[in-house]
Amino acid sequence: MLRAAKYIAILGLFLAAVAAVSGAVAARQYGTGAYFASAVSATMIWAVGSLSLLVVALAPTPAARVNAALLGMLIRMGLPMLALMYFTKSNHPLAAEGIVGLLVVHYLLGLIVETLLSVRLTSATATPAVNATPVAS
């Protein structure tokens, strides 16, 4: 569980850096409100990525880890897709600040890091299938 907390923190730090850079880039077109929109989208992606990592970390067996990774994919895609649908159809102030594009940027970059961390988390908790005791000759 400690490893999962470490990976969640790594994901958060990565997304904070992405939020700063993407907010600065988006502010050129949308104004200073893009910084807030970038922070909101980074927080949303961090929350779903953290939940996905937590689901994988809590799986007790190798078969359960595979199912947990699939459930994590559903969690990771669900909320961002709903947010994209909402913001593209609404007159929300964040939509005017470019949150739709920022969600896509944060999602894709966060997906890369979260997938790598999830694979490491799965392989770190894997149990060997064969007992490694030496055979006497």
XYZ file of C-alpha atoms in Angstrom:
137
model
C 0.000 0.000 0.000
C 2.959 2.283 0.672
C 4.100 1.780 -2.927
C 0.659 2.819 -4.189
C 0.808 6.011 -2.104
C 4.250 6.743 -3.556
C 2.993 6.234 -7.099
C -0.062 8.409 -6.461
C 2.249 11.170 -5.241
C 4.463 10.770 -8.338
C 1.390 11.054 -10.557
C 0.314 14.174 -8.687
C 3.705 15.850 -9.047
C 3.823 15.022 -12.740
C 0.327 16.408 -13.339
C 1.151 19.550 -11.339
C 4.083 20.201 -13.673
C 1.881 19.530 -16.700
C -0.767 21.885 -15.276
C 1.756 24.696 -14.918
C 3.104 24.320 -18.446
C -0.242 23.741 -20.149
C -1.825 26.574 -18.169
C 0.882 28.948 -19.377
C 0.400 27.841 -22.969
C -3.403 28.047 -22.773
C -3.251 31.470 -21.085
C -1.861 32.923 -24.310
C -5.134 32.167 -26.056
C -7.731 32.118 -23.269
C -6.356 34.549 -20.692
C -5.407 34.042 -17.060
C -8.488 31.908 -16.342
C -6.741 29.106 -18.214
C -4.484 28.563 -15.190
C -7.510 27.690 -13.070
C -8.961 25.515 -15.840
C -5.639 23.699 -16.079
C -5.554 23.140 -12.319
C -9.128 21.802 -12.346
C -8.420 19.396 -15.202
C -5.148 18.215 -13.610
C -6.931 17.608 -10.308
C -9.662 15.626 -12.032
C -7.181 13.473 -13.936
C -5.107 12.963 -10.776
C -8.207 11.846 -8.853
C -9.229 9.219 -11.398
C -5.635 8.085 -11.908
C -5.162 7.755 -8.150
C -8.335 5.736 -7.822
C -7.199 3.492 -10.661
C -3.810 2.910 -9.002
C -5.515 2.217 -5.688
C -7.788 -0.390 -7.255
C -4.768 -2.205 -8.704
C -2.880 -1.989 -5.412
C -5.762 -3.521 -3.447
C -6.098 -6.566 -5.706
C -4.871 -9.629 -3.779
C -4.101 -12.150 -6.555
C -2.623 -12.029 -10.083
C -6.034 -12.749 -11.651
C -7.595 -10.039 -9.539
C -4.863 -7.598 -10.619
C -5.791 -8.152 -14.263
C -9.432 -7.449 -13.467
C -8.399 -4.472 -11.348
C -6.369 -3.048 -14.229
C -9.424 -3.357 -16.487
C -11.622 -1.722 -13.858
C -8.964 0.973 -13.513
C -9.245 1.675 -17.252
C -12.975 2.162 -16.888
C -12.491 4.482 -13.916
C -9.721 6.381 -15.689
C -11.869 6.993 -18.780
C -15.302 7.462 -17.226
C -15.150 10.813 -15.437
C -12.984 12.603 -18.025
C -15.304 11.514 -20.837
C -18.345 12.712 -18.915
C -16.578 16.010 -18.216
C -15.696 16.423 -21.887
C -19.311 15.813 -22.897
C -20.543 18.273 -20.278
C -18.113 21.078 -21.097
C -18.534 20.820 -24.861
C -22.307 21.219 -24.552
C -22.485 23.820 -21.756
C -21.889 27.520 -21.374
C -19.827 26.947 -18.234
C -17.159 29.610 -17.594
C -14.417 26.959 -17.624
C -15.446 25.986 -21.153
C -14.588 29.523 -22.251
C -11.195 29.158 -20.545
C -10.218 26.133 -22.663
C -10.861 23.295 -20.230
C -11.846 20.879 -22.995
C -8.421 20.970 -24.612
C -6.728 20.981 -21.221
C -8.634 17.866 -20.182
C -7.435 16.089 -23.293
C -3.812 17.135 -22.712
C -3.870 16.144 -19.042
C -5.670 12.895 -19.805
C -3.217 11.758 -22.479
C -0.068 12.707 -20.562
C -1.475 11.353 -17.302
C -2.462 8.148 -19.070
C 1.138 7.462 -20.054
C 2.494 7.944 -16.540
C -0.402 6.219 -14.785
C -0.130 3.188 -17.082
C 3.600 2.866 -16.422
C 3.019 3.172 -12.677
C 0.173 0.662 -12.806
C 2.354 -1.870 -14.608
C 5.126 -1.379 -12.041
C 2.611 -1.729 -9.241
C 1.252 -4.936 -10.735
C 4.674 -6.464 -11.308
C 5.920 -5.427 -7.863
C 3.119 -7.293 -6.139
C 3.254 -10.341 -8.406
C 3.984 -13.626 -6.705
C 6.259 -16.158 -8.404
C 4.423 -19.043 -9.995
C 7.164 -21.604 -9.373
C 8.917 -22.246 -6.109
C 12.595 -21.394 -6.542
C 13.987 -23.986 -4.137
C 17.020 -25.825 -5.542
C 16.706 -29.455 -6.462
C 19.289 -31.863 -4.963
C 21.290 -33.796 -7.541
